[in-house]
mmCIF file of C-alpha atoms and ligand atoms in Angstrom:
data_model
loop_
_atom_site.group_PDB
_atom_site.id
_atom_site.type_symbol
_atom_site.label_atom_id
_atom_site.label_comp_id
_atom_site.label_asym_id
_atom_site.label_seq_id
_atom_site.Cartn_x
_atom_site.Cartn_y
_atom_site.Cartn_z
ATOM 1 C CA MET L 1 23.519 20.304 -17.206
ATOM 2 C CA LEU L 2 25.499 17.225 -18.225
ATOM 3 C CA ARG L 3 24.378 15.096 -15.594
ATOM 4 C CA VAL L 4 20.627 15.889 -16.860
ATOM 5 C CA LEU L 5 21.698 15.206 -20.399
ATOM 6 C CA GLN L 6 23.375 11.795 -19.313
ATOM 7 C CA ILE L 7 20.065 10.546 -17.540
ATOM 8 C CA VAL L 8 18.030 11.311 -20.411
ATOM 9 C CA ARG L 9 20.333 9.812 -22.980
ATOM 10 C CA LEU L 10 20.863 6.705 -20.560
ATOM 11 C CA SER L 11 16.960 6.302 -20.393
ATOM 12 C CA SER L 12 16.096 6.626 -24.082
ATOM 13 C CA ARG L 13 19.211 4.652 -25.215
ATOM 14 C CA CYS L 14 17.726 1.392 -23.165
ATOM 15 C CA SER L 15 16.026 -1.283 -25.611
ATOM 16 C CA SER L 16 13.531 -2.362 -22.911
ATOM 17 C CA SER L 17 10.892 0.084 -21.961
ATOM 18 C CA PHE L 18 11.169 -1.315 -18.227
ATOM 19 C CA VAL L 19 14.847 -0.587 -17.768
ATOM 20 C CA SER L 20 14.401 2.507 -19.372
ATOM 21 C CA ARG L 21 11.746 3.745 -16.892
ATOM 22 C CA MET L 22 13.367 2.342 -13.960
ATOM 23 C CA ARG L 23 16.793 4.496 -14.996
ATOM 24 C CA PHE L 24 14.463 7.719 -15.408
ATOM 25 C CA LEU L 25 13.115 7.327 -12.163
ATOM 26 C CA ASN L 26 16.349 6.668 -10.402
ATOM 27 C CA GLY L 27 17.721 9.687 -12.123
ATOM 28 C CA LEU L 28 14.860 11.936 -10.883
ATOM 29 C CA LYS L 29 15.563 10.711 -7.366
ATOM 30 C CA GLN L 30 19.287 11.510 -7.875
ATOM 31 C CA ASN L 31 19.125 14.836 -9.322
ATOM 32 C CA ASP L 32 17.135 17.704 -8.245
ATOM 33 C CA ASP L 33 17.703 19.778 -11.270
ATOM 34 C CA VAL L 34 16.072 16.707 -13.677
ATOM 35 C CA CYS L 35 13.503 16.069 -11.243
ATOM 36 C CA SER L 36 12.203 20.077 -11.238
ATOM 37 C CA ALA L 37 12.227 19.877 -14.958
ATOM 38 C CA ALA L 38 10.061 16.682 -14.768
ATOM 39 C CA LEU L 39 7.703 18.119 -12.409
ATOM 40 C CA GLN L 40 6.862 21.355 -14.468
ATOM 41 C CA ASP L 41 4.934 18.596 -16.988
ATOM 42 C CA ALA L 42 3.870 15.800 -14.697
ATOM 43 C CA HIS L 43 0.896 13.640 -14.000
ATOM 44 C CA MET L 44 -0.394 14.874 -10.581
ATOM 45 C CA PHE L 45 -2.432 12.955 -7.777
ATOM 46 C CA LEU L 46 -4.040 15.352 -5.677
ATOM 47 C CA PHE L 47 -4.827 14.543 -1.952
ATOM 48 C CA HIS L 48 -6.122 16.718 0.861
ATOM 49 C CA ARG L 49 -5.358 15.841 4.239
ATOM 50 C CA LEU L 50 -4.092 12.194 2.825
ATOM 51 C CA SER L 51 -7.495 11.464 1.082
ATOM 52 C CA PRO L 52 -7.062 11.003 -2.527
ATOM 53 C CA LEU L 53 -9.069 12.867 -5.111
ATOM 54 C CA LEU L 54 -11.434 10.504 -7.093
ATOM 55 C CA GLN L 55 -13.912 11.244 -9.924
ATOM 56 C CA ARG L 56 -16.855 8.931 -10.552
ATOM 57 C CA ASN L 57 -17.395 8.103 -14.317
ATOM 58 C CA HIS L 58 -20.641 7.499 -16.101
ATOM 59 C CA GLN L 59 -20.380 3.763 -15.614
ATOM 60 C CA GLY L 60 -20.285 4.485 -12.003
ATOM 61 C CA THR L 61 -16.992 3.434 -11.151
ATOM 62 C CA PHE L 62 -14.353 5.328 -9.602
ATOM 63 C CA ARG L 63 -10.894 6.708 -10.984
ATOM 64 C CA THR L 64 -8.057 8.917 -9.701
ATOM 65 C CA ALA L 65 -8.777 12.298 -11.208
ATOM 66 C CA GLU L 66 -6.106 12.807 -14.188
ATOM 67 C CA LEU L 67 -4.367 16.147 -13.445
ATOM 68 C CA ARG L 68 -1.490 17.711 -14.880
ATOM 69 C CA THR L 69 1.069 20.280 -13.402
ATOM 70 C CA SER L 70 -0.897 23.092 -15.340
ATOM 71 C CA ASP L 71 -4.238 22.206 -13.962
ATOM 72 C CA VAL L 72 -2.712 22.109 -10.458
ATOM 73 C CA GLN L 73 -1.073 25.122 -11.084
ATOM 74 C CA SER L 74 -4.216 26.849 -11.865
ATOM 75 C CA LEU L 75 -6.217 25.377 -9.241
ATOM 76 C CA LEU L 76 -3.701 26.625 -6.503
ATOM 77 C CA GLU L 77 -3.896 30.051 -8.066
ATOM 78 C CA ASN L 78 -7.959 30.074 -8.093
ATOM 79 C CA LEU L 79 -7.541 28.765 -4.556
ATOM 80 C CA GLY L 80 -5.463 31.789 -3.611
ATOM 81 C CA SER L 81 -2.160 29.649 -2.922
ATOM 82 C CA ASP L 82 1.145 30.616 -4.194
ATOM 83 C CA ARG L 83 2.674 28.266 -6.821
ATOM 84 C CA THR L 84 5.638 27.351 -4.336
ATOM 85 C CA LEU L 85 3.147 24.634 -2.769
ATOM 86 C CA LEU L 86 3.867 22.590 -5.947
ATOM 87 C CA GLN L 87 7.448 22.122 -4.827
ATOM 88 C CA GLU L 88 6.040 19.904 -1.864
ATOM 89 C CA ALA L 89 4.885 17.433 -4.812
ATOM 90 C CA VAL L 90 6.317 13.720 -4.340
ATOM 91 C CA LEU L 91 7.418 11.611 -6.928
ATOM 92 C CA ILE L 92 5.601 8.343 -7.031
ATOM 93 C CA GLY L 93 6.104 6.853 -10.493
ATOM 94 C CA CYS L 94 6.092 7.401 -14.129
ATOM 95 C CA THR L 95 4.097 6.003 -16.977
ATOM 96 C CA GLU L 96 4.946 3.998 -19.895
ATOM 97 C CA GLN L 97 5.819 7.069 -21.888
ATOM 98 C CA ASN L 98 8.153 8.140 -18.854
ATOM 99 C CA GLN L 99 6.059 10.821 -18.144
ATOM 100 C CA ALA L 100 6.841 11.681 -14.132
ATOM 101 C CA GLN L 101 3.834 10.900 -11.741
ATOM 102 C CA PHE L 102 3.576 12.999 -8.636
ATOM 103 C CA CYS L 103 1.369 13.438 -5.620
ATOM 104 C CA LEU L 104 0.757 16.671 -3.840
ATOM 105 C CA ASP L 105 -1.231 17.206 -0.565
ATOM 106 C CA ILE L 106 -3.360 20.483 -0.267
ATOM 107 C CA GLY L 107 -4.581 19.743 2.996
ATOM 108 C CA GLY L 108 -4.247 23.692 4.050
ATOM 109 C CA LEU L 109 -6.764 24.820 1.301
ATOM 110 C CA ASP L 110 -10.326 24.851 1.103
ATOM 111 C CA GLN L 111 -11.543 21.523 0.414
ATOM 112 C CA THR L 112 -15.159 22.231 -1.106
ATOM 113 C CA ALA L 113 -13.617 24.711 -3.433
ATOM 114 C CA ALA L 114 -10.975 22.303 -4.341
ATOM 115 C CA GLU L 115 -13.544 19.760 -5.206
ATOM 116 C CA GLU L 116 -15.773 22.065 -7.157
ATOM 117 C CA LEU L 117 -13.156 23.164 -9.224
ATOM 118 C CA CYS L 118 -11.701 19.603 -10.047
ATOM 119 C CA GLY L 119 -15.061 17.811 -10.476
ATOM 120 C CA GLY L 120 -14.139 15.133 -7.690
ATOM 121 C CA THR L 121 -14.213 14.204 -4.311
ATOM 122 C CA PHE L 122 -11.404 13.685 -1.670
ATOM 123 C CA VAL L 123 -12.282 10.188 -0.471
ATOM 124 C CA ASP L 124 -10.762 8.404 2.627
ATOM 125 C CA LEU L 125 -8.070 6.035 1.848
ATOM 126 C CA ARG L 126 -9.921 2.997 3.575
ATOM 127 C CA LYS L 127 -12.501 3.763 1.280
ATOM 128 C CA SER L 128 -10.626 4.683 -1.757
ATOM 129 C CA PHE L 129 -8.387 1.673 -1.872
ATOM 130 C CA PHE L 130 -11.304 -0.564 -2.202
ATOM 131 C CA LEU L 131 -13.161 1.556 -4.989
ATOM 132 C CA LEU L 132 -10.164 1.671 -7.326
ATOM 133 C CA SER L 133 -9.235 -0.904 -9.502
ATOM 134 C CA GLY L 134 -6.076 -2.416 -11.262
ATOM 135 C CA ALA L 135 -2.784 -0.333 -10.628
ATOM 136 C CA GLU L 136 -4.438 2.694 -9.120
ATOM 137 C CA ALA L 137 -5.023 1.589 -5.740
ATOM 138 C CA PRO L 138 -1.489 0.458 -4.900
ATOM 139 C CA LEU L 139 -0.128 3.668 -6.866
ATOM 140 C CA VAL L 140 -2.434 5.605 -4.256
ATOM 141 C CA ALA L 141 -1.780 3.837 -1.224
ATOM 142 C CA LYS L 142 1.848 4.396 -2.094
ATOM 143 C CA ALA L 143 1.605 8.153 -2.519
ATOM 144 C CA GLN L 144 -0.489 8.597 0.820
ATOM 145 C CA ALA L 145 2.513 6.478 2.508
ATOM 146 C CA LEU L 146 4.980 8.833 1.185
ATOM 147 C CA LEU L 147 3.006 12.142 1.974
ATOM 148 C CA ARG L 148 2.214 10.917 5.708
ATOM 149 C CA TRP L 149 5.974 9.981 5.989
ATOM 150 C CA HIS L 150 6.927 13.671 4.776
ATOM 151 C CA GLN L 151 4.350 15.472 7.287
ATOM 152 C CA THR L 152 5.629 13.231 10.225
ATOM 153 C CA SER L 153 9.249 13.428 9.544
ATOM 154 C CA GLY L 154 9.976 17.170 9.589
ATOM 155 C CA PHE L 155 12.522 17.002 12.520
ATOM 156 C CA CYS L 156 15.659 14.987 12.940
ATOM 157 C CA SER L 157 15.194 12.575 15.948
ATOM 158 C CA ALA L 158 19.001 12.675 16.838
ATOM 159 C CA THR L 159 19.362 16.463 17.143
ATOM 160 C CA GLY L 160 16.013 17.770 17.021
ATOM 161 C CA GLN L 161 16.683 20.215 14.057
ATOM 162 C CA PRO L 162 14.432 20.591 10.692
ATOM 163 C CA THR L 163 15.131 17.999 8.015
ATOM 164 C CA HIS L 164 14.756 19.059 4.451
ATOM 165 C CA ARG L 165 13.670 16.883 1.488
ATOM 166 C CA ASN L 166 15.422 16.185 -2.125
ATOM 167 C CA GLN L 167 13.215 17.398 -5.091
ATOM 168 C CA ALA L 168 11.809 13.781 -5.177
ATOM 169 C CA GLY L 169 10.779 13.402 -1.799
ATOM 170 C CA SER L 170 12.783 10.310 -1.834
ATOM 171 C CA GLN L 171 14.753 11.191 1.350
ATOM 172 C CA ARG L 172 15.299 13.769 4.003
ATOM 173 C CA THR L 173 18.515 15.232 5.517
ATOM 174 C CA CYS L 174 19.154 16.875 8.905
ATOM 175 C CA SER L 175 20.227 20.489 8.354
ATOM 176 C CA SER L 176 22.646 20.154 11.316
ATOM 177 C CA SER L 177 24.101 16.496 11.401
ATOM 178 C CA GLY L 178 23.690 15.602 7.616
ATOM 179 C CA ILE L 179 21.678 12.342 9.000
ATOM 180 C CA ILE L 180 19.608 11.119 5.741
ATOM 181 C CA TYR L 181 16.206 9.595 6.553
ATOM 182 C CA TYR L 182 14.513 7.222 4.167
ATOM 183 C CA PRO L 183 10.756 6.532 4.026
ATOM 184 C CA LYS L 184 10.044 3.695 6.335
ATOM 185 C CA MET L 185 7.852 0.325 6.241
ATOM 186 C CA SER L 186 7.395 -2.198 8.877
ATOM 187 C CA PRO L 187 7.858 -5.903 7.431
ATOM 188 C CA VAL L 188 5.024 -8.339 8.367
ATOM 189 C CA VAL L 189 4.806 -11.655 7.486
ATOM 190 C CA ILE L 190 1.104 -13.361 6.763
ATOM 191 C CA VAL L 191 0.373 -17.108 6.510
ATOM 192 C CA LEU L 192 -2.144 -18.966 5.520
ATOM 193 C CA VAL L 193 -1.690 -22.279 7.504
ATOM 194 C CA SER L 194 -3.160 -25.594 5.913
ATOM 195 C CA ASP L 195 -3.275 -29.207 7.619
ATOM 196 C CA GLY L 196 -3.736 -30.472 4.083
ATOM 197 C CA GLU L 197 -7.564 -30.533 4.065
ATOM 198 C CA ARG L 198 -8.454 -27.293 5.948
ATOM 199 C CA CYS L 199 -7.099 -23.901 6.195
ATOM 200 C CA LEU L 200 -6.883 -21.731 9.409
ATOM 201 C CA LEU L 201 -8.470 -18.360 9.423
ATOM 202 C CA GLY L 202 -8.527 -16.116 12.414
ATOM 203 C CA ARG L 203 -10.385 -12.394 13.293
ATOM 204 C CA GLN L 204 -9.193 -9.620 15.765
ATOM 205 C CA ALA L 205 -11.771 -7.973 17.904
ATOM 206 C CA THR L 206 -11.383 -4.867 15.830
ATOM 207 C CA PHE L 207 -11.986 -6.577 12.093
ATOM 208 C CA PRO L 208 -15.523 -6.193 10.620
ATOM 209 C CA ARG L 209 -17.957 -8.213 11.772
ATOM 210 C CA GLY L 210 -17.684 -11.880 10.105
ATOM 211 C CA LEU L 211 -14.307 -10.914 8.529
ATOM 212 C CA TYR L 212 -11.511 -13.604 8.683
ATOM 213 C CA SER L 213 -8.171 -13.253 7.414
ATOM 214 C CA ALA L 214 -4.999 -15.312 7.427
ATOM 215 C CA LEU L 215 -2.582 -15.059 10.272
ATOM 216 C CA ALA L 216 -0.366 -12.162 10.295
ATOM 217 C CA GLY L 217 2.360 -10.172 12.799
ATOM 218 C CA PHE L 218 5.117 -7.689 12.559
ATOM 219 C CA CYS L 219 8.938 -8.990 12.381
ATOM 220 C CA ASP L 220 10.782 -8.702 15.373
ATOM 221 C CA MET L 221 13.950 -7.092 14.966
ATOM 222 C CA GLY L 222 16.678 -9.448 13.837
ATOM 223 C CA GLU L 223 14.088 -12.217 12.858
ATOM 224 C CA THR L 224 14.391 -14.033 9.372
ATOM 225 C CA LEU L 225 10.916 -14.318 7.548
ATOM 226 C CA GLU L 226 10.650 -17.916 8.777
ATOM 227 C CA GLU L 227 11.247 -17.239 12.419
ATOM 228 C CA THR L 228 8.645 -14.530 12.277
ATOM 229 C CA LEU L 229 6.293 -16.768 10.795
ATOM 230 C CA SER L 230 6.846 -19.764 13.063
ATOM 231 C CA ARG L 231 6.820 -17.336 16.141
ATOM 232 C CA GLU L 232 3.614 -15.594 15.219
ATOM 233 C CA VAL L 233 1.771 -19.018 14.311
ATOM 234 C CA ALA L 234 2.911 -20.547 17.627
ATOM 235 C CA GLU L 235 2.175 -17.356 19.643
ATOM 236 C CA GLU L 236 -1.528 -16.886 18.204
ATOM 237 C CA VAL L 237 -2.856 -20.238 17.939
ATOM 238 C CA GLY L 238 -0.346 -22.579 19.392
ATOM 239 C CA LEU L 239 0.699 -24.499 16.711
ATOM 240 C CA GLU L 240 4.193 -25.685 15.306
ATOM 241 C CA VAL L 241 4.682 -25.383 11.398
ATOM 242 C CA GLN L 242 6.357 -27.903 9.639
ATOM 243 C CA SER L 243 7.203 -26.410 6.288
ATOM 244 C CA PHE L 244 6.233 -23.083 4.326
ATOM 245 C CA SER L 245 6.636 -21.712 1.062
ATOM 246 C CA PHE L 246 6.554 -17.951 -0.373
ATOM 247 C CA SER L 247 3.952 -16.647 -2.257
ATOM 248 C CA SER L 248 4.217 -13.051 -2.863
ATOM 249 C CA SER L 249 4.285 -9.700 -1.301
ATOM 250 C CA GLN L 250 2.310 -6.298 -0.808
ATOM 251 C CA HIS L 251 2.649 -2.741 0.338
ATOM 252 C CA TRP L 252 -0.260 -2.575 2.742
ATOM 253 C CA PRO L 253 -1.092 1.123 4.000
ATOM 254 C CA PHE L 254 -2.853 0.264 7.067
ATOM 255 C CA PRO L 255 -2.846 1.600 9.709
ATOM 256 C CA GLN L 256 0.661 2.684 8.506
ATOM 257 C CA SER L 257 3.259 1.298 5.841
ATOM 258 C CA SER L 258 3.609 -2.309 6.094
ATOM 259 C CA PHE L 259 5.794 -4.653 3.768
ATOM 260 C CA MET L 260 3.721 -7.665 3.832
ATOM 261 C CA MET L 261 5.387 -11.007 2.967
ATOM 262 C CA ALA L 262 2.675 -13.574 1.995
ATOM 263 C CA CYS L 263 3.379 -17.697 2.619
ATOM 264 C CA HIS L 264 1.790 -20.787 2.956
ATOM 265 C CA ALA L 265 2.416 -23.056 5.608
ATOM 266 C CA SER L 266 1.515 -26.664 6.732
ATOM 267 C CA VAL L 267 1.070 -28.320 9.824
ATOM 268 C CA SER L 268 0.490 -32.049 10.775
ATOM 269 C CA PRO L 269 -3.191 -33.109 10.684
ATOM 270 C CA ALA L 270 -2.098 -34.931 13.870
ATOM 271 C CA HIS L 271 -1.023 -31.688 15.770
ATOM 272 C CA SER L 272 -3.608 -29.340 14.356
ATOM 273 C CA GLN L 273 -5.507 -28.670 17.798
ATOM 274 C CA LEU L 274 -5.880 -24.899 18.343
ATOM 275 C CA CYS L 275 -4.805 -23.091 21.237
ATOM 276 C CA VAL L 276 -5.897 -19.554 20.486
ATOM 277 C CA ASP L 277 -4.333 -16.567 22.475
ATOM 278 C CA HIS L 278 -7.703 -14.598 22.733
ATOM 279 C CA SER L 279 -5.413 -11.523 23.912
ATOM 280 C CA GLU L 280 -4.707 -11.257 20.256
ATOM 281 C CA LEU L 281 -7.420 -12.947 18.336
ATOM 282 C CA GLU L 282 -11.060 -12.928 19.000
ATOM 283 C CA ASP L 283 -11.329 -16.222 17.151
ATOM 284 C CA ALA L 284 -9.376 -18.865 15.012
ATOM 285 C CA ARG L 285 -11.040 -21.793 13.134
ATOM 286 C CA TRP L 286 -10.402 -24.473 10.467
ATOM 287 C CA PHE L 287 -12.694 -23.884 7.299
ATOM 288 C CA SER L 288 -13.003 -26.559 4.635
ATOM 289 C CA GLN L 289 -12.347 -26.196 1.236
ATOM 290 C CA GLN L 290 -16.008 -26.078 0.329
ATOM 291 C CA GLU L 291 -16.708 -23.306 3.151
ATOM 292 C CA VAL L 292 -13.840 -21.377 1.554
ATOM 293 C CA LEU L 293 -14.799 -21.789 -1.835
ATOM 294 C CA SER L 294 -18.579 -20.679 -1.260
ATOM 295 C CA ALA L 295 -17.368 -17.601 0.800
ATOM 296 C CA LEU L 296 -14.867 -16.622 -2.084
ATOM 297 C CA GLN L 297 -18.122 -16.972 -4.609
ATOM 298 C CA THR L 298 -20.388 -14.486 -2.484
ATOM 299 C CA PRO L 299 -20.633 -11.099 -4.085
ATOM 300 C CA PRO L 300 -18.868 -8.183 -2.112
ATOM 301 C CA HIS L 301 -20.221 -7.238 0.968
ATOM 302 C CA ARG L 302 -21.256 -3.667 1.017
ATOM 303 C CA GLY L 303 -22.797 -3.150 4.241
ATOM 304 C CA GLY L 304 -26.558 -3.002 5.217
ATOM 305 C CA ARG L 305 -27.635 -6.592 5.272
ATOM 306 C CA ALA L 306 -25.636 -9.421 7.698
ATOM 307 C CA PRO L 307 -21.949 -10.287 6.397
ATOM 308 C CA PRO L 308 -21.472 -13.673 4.836
ATOM 309 C CA SER L 309 -19.604 -15.912 7.184
ATOM 310 C CA PRO L 310 -16.861 -16.262 7.065
ATOM 311 C CA TRP L 311 -16.370 -13.115 4.960
ATOM 312 C CA LEU L 312 -13.051 -12.908 3.361
ATOM 313 C CA PRO L 313 -10.818 -10.118 2.524
ATOM 314 C CA PRO L 314 -11.212 -8.134 -0.543
ATOM 315 C CA LYS L 315 -9.351 -8.638 -3.710
ATOM 316 C CA HIS L 316 -6.708 -5.797 -3.268
ATOM 317 C CA ALA L 317 -5.449 -7.674 0.178
ATOM 318 C CA VAL L 318 -2.862 -10.289 0.018
ATOM 319 C CA ALA L 319 -4.762 -12.534 2.351
ATOM 320 C CA HIS L 320 -7.324 -12.751 -0.539
ATOM 321 C CA ARG L 321 -4.389 -14.257 -2.871
ATOM 322 C CA LEU L 322 -3.177 -16.724 -0.543
ATOM 323 C CA ILE L 323 -6.797 -18.151 -0.105
ATOM 324 C CA THR L 324 -7.310 -18.441 -3.777
ATOM 325 C CA GLU L 325 -4.058 -20.035 -4.123
ATOM 326 C CA TRP L 326 -4.843 -22.311 -1.720
ATOM 327 C CA ILE L 327 -7.986 -23.258 -2.960
ATOM 328 C CA GLN L 328 -6.575 -23.920 -6.505
ATOM 329 C CA ASN L 329 -3.543 -25.957 -5.019
ATOM 330 C CA THR L 330 -6.059 -28.053 -3.137
ATOM 331 C CA ARG L 331 -8.349 -28.862 -5.880
ATOM 332 C CA SER L 332 -5.728 -29.483 -8.348
HETATM 333 N N1 NAD G 401 -2.897 -7.023 3.284
HETATM 334 C C1 NAD G 401 -3.553 -8.121 3.956
HETATM 335 O O1 NAD G 401 -4.185 -8.854 3.448
HETATM 336 C C2 NAD G 401 -3.520 -8.121 5.611
HETATM 337 C C3 NAD G 401 -4.115 -8.890 6.214
HETATM 338 C C4 NAD G 401 -4.030 -9.392 7.817
HETATM 339 C C5 NAD G 401 -3.494 -8.300 8.247
HETATM 340 N N2 NAD G 401 -2.921 -7.243 7.685
HETATM 341 C C6 NAD G 401 -1.736 -6.471 8.165
HETATM 342 O O2 NAD G 401 -0.827 -6.946 9.060
HETATM 343 C C7 NAD G 401 -0.457 -6.055 10.027
HETATM 344 C C8 NAD G 401 0.006 -6.994 11.179
HETATM 345 O O3 NAD G 401 -0.882 -7.884 11.619
HETATM 346 P P1 NAD G 401 -1.363 -8.052 13.284
HETATM 347 O O4 NAD G 401 -2.169 -6.733 13.703
HETATM 348 O O5 NAD G 401 -2.119 -9.411 13.473
HETATM 349 O O6 NAD G 401 0.047 -7.928 13.784
HETATM 350 P P2 NAD G 401 0.505 -8.581 15.160
HETATM 351 O O7 NAD G 401 0.032 -10.081 15.065
HETATM 352 O O8 NAD G 401 2.194 -8.613 15.344
HETATM 353 O O9 NAD G 401 0.169 -7.793 16.321
HETATM 354 C C9 NAD G 401 0.008 -6.408 16.493
HETATM 355 C C10 NAD G 401 0.682 -5.870 17.672
HETATM 356 O O10 NAD G 401 2.352 -5.942 17.599
HETATM 357 C C11 NAD G 401 2.920 -4.867 18.245
HETATM 358 N N3 NAD G 401 3.750 -4.610 17.210
HETATM 359 C C12 NAD G 401 5.260 -5.088 16.862
HETATM 360 N N4 NAD G 401 5.803 -4.295 16.038
HETATM 361 C C13 NAD G 401 4.899 -3.466 15.482
HETATM 362 C C14 NAD G 401 5.045 -2.165 14.483
HETATM 363 N N5 NAD G 401 6.137 -2.035 13.689
HETATM 364 N N6 NAD G 401 3.955 -1.800 14.233
HETATM 365 C C15 NAD G 401 2.721 -1.511 14.877
HETATM 366 N N7 NAD G 401 2.544 -2.662 15.667
HETATM 367 C C16 NAD G 401 3.773 -3.545 16.243
HETATM 368 C C17 NAD G 401 1.825 -3.865 18.613
HETATM 369 O O11 NAD G 401 1.763 -4.374 19.778
HETATM 370 C C18 NAD G 401 0.521 -4.433 18.003
HETATM 371 O O12 NAD G 401 -0.674 -4.282 18.664
HETATM 372 C C19 NAD G 401 -1.775 -5.073 10.593
HETATM 373 O O13 NAD G 401 -1.380 -3.665 9.990
HETATM 374 C C20 NAD G 401 -2.783 -5.683 9.441
HETATM 375 O O14 NAD G 401 -3.319 -4.188 8.825
HETATM 376 C C21 NAD G 401 -2.942 -7.201 6.470
HETATM 377 MG MG1 MG G 402 -1.801 -11.017 14.176
#
């Protein structure tokens, strides 16, 4: 109990609201009692078989359903589930007012009945990620990644024994060996290569028709960011990078959690002849500023008519940010 009071006092005494929120969240991860107390009056993000619950407002835009713990408790009762399912909720963040945010997957319950009771629809993450705006898309992606990790981490890979989660869901411990497991992400480098005048975009055969993006690749064990970047560019398009700069990073939920580190890189115009590895990329090409600028100005493609060429990654993707930064830098 003393520890509970210490965490609450520590977070409320801090002058910065950001520091206060981070200390509050860390306290919830470290102390199961504090976390249980926070779960009793929290914001809840509901999922059904890893698809988030969305609601459409009068303007036709989508938002996550705004549910509180008490709403979910009533829902579980109405769906004939016992309230202990609530204990499977996973901590994902907190609001500006230090109100904890949790997510819960009710995949074992009737989807249609849950949708009717909540006035919403469970929408596949690939679709919902791009329907949501602002801070909601990354929060929902994080929630789904954590839920998926719990669903696939029930047993210890060393002993085969069950693992048990802490209340926040930030770790799992093997009941036999005590080995602690933490949620896993794969580091990926994504790079927009330029020769000064043009930028290099490529597409995999599995991409939607017309879509071109920056080059990307998973880090090999033991590699630095710069080693992955140089290796991927050499492997995929046969170029040698001269210099690079870091731009930004992003958690990317598809197909499984990746930690994307986004960079700009330059190659010499005298050595810009592409030698594409077609086992990795269906196509890779140099695009002029004008081609990229007009692709950026084309409204988002929604299917039906033929896609624009090139069709660029959507705003939520860090590849989009790299492309807009390159346009700004080359025009200034
Ligand atoms: N957010 C964005 O803007 C954006 C843009 C482009 C690509 N991406 C993501 O980047 C990721 C990597 O791109 P890529 O597919 O070109 O990588 P890649 O060039 O490394 O090729 C993928 C191959 O790498 C191997 N691989 C090695 N380590 C792996 C691991 N930890 N997980 C899965 N496969 C592994 C597999 O054989 C796989 O087929 C993809 O998941 C893609 O979704 C994100
Ligand atoms: Mg690649």
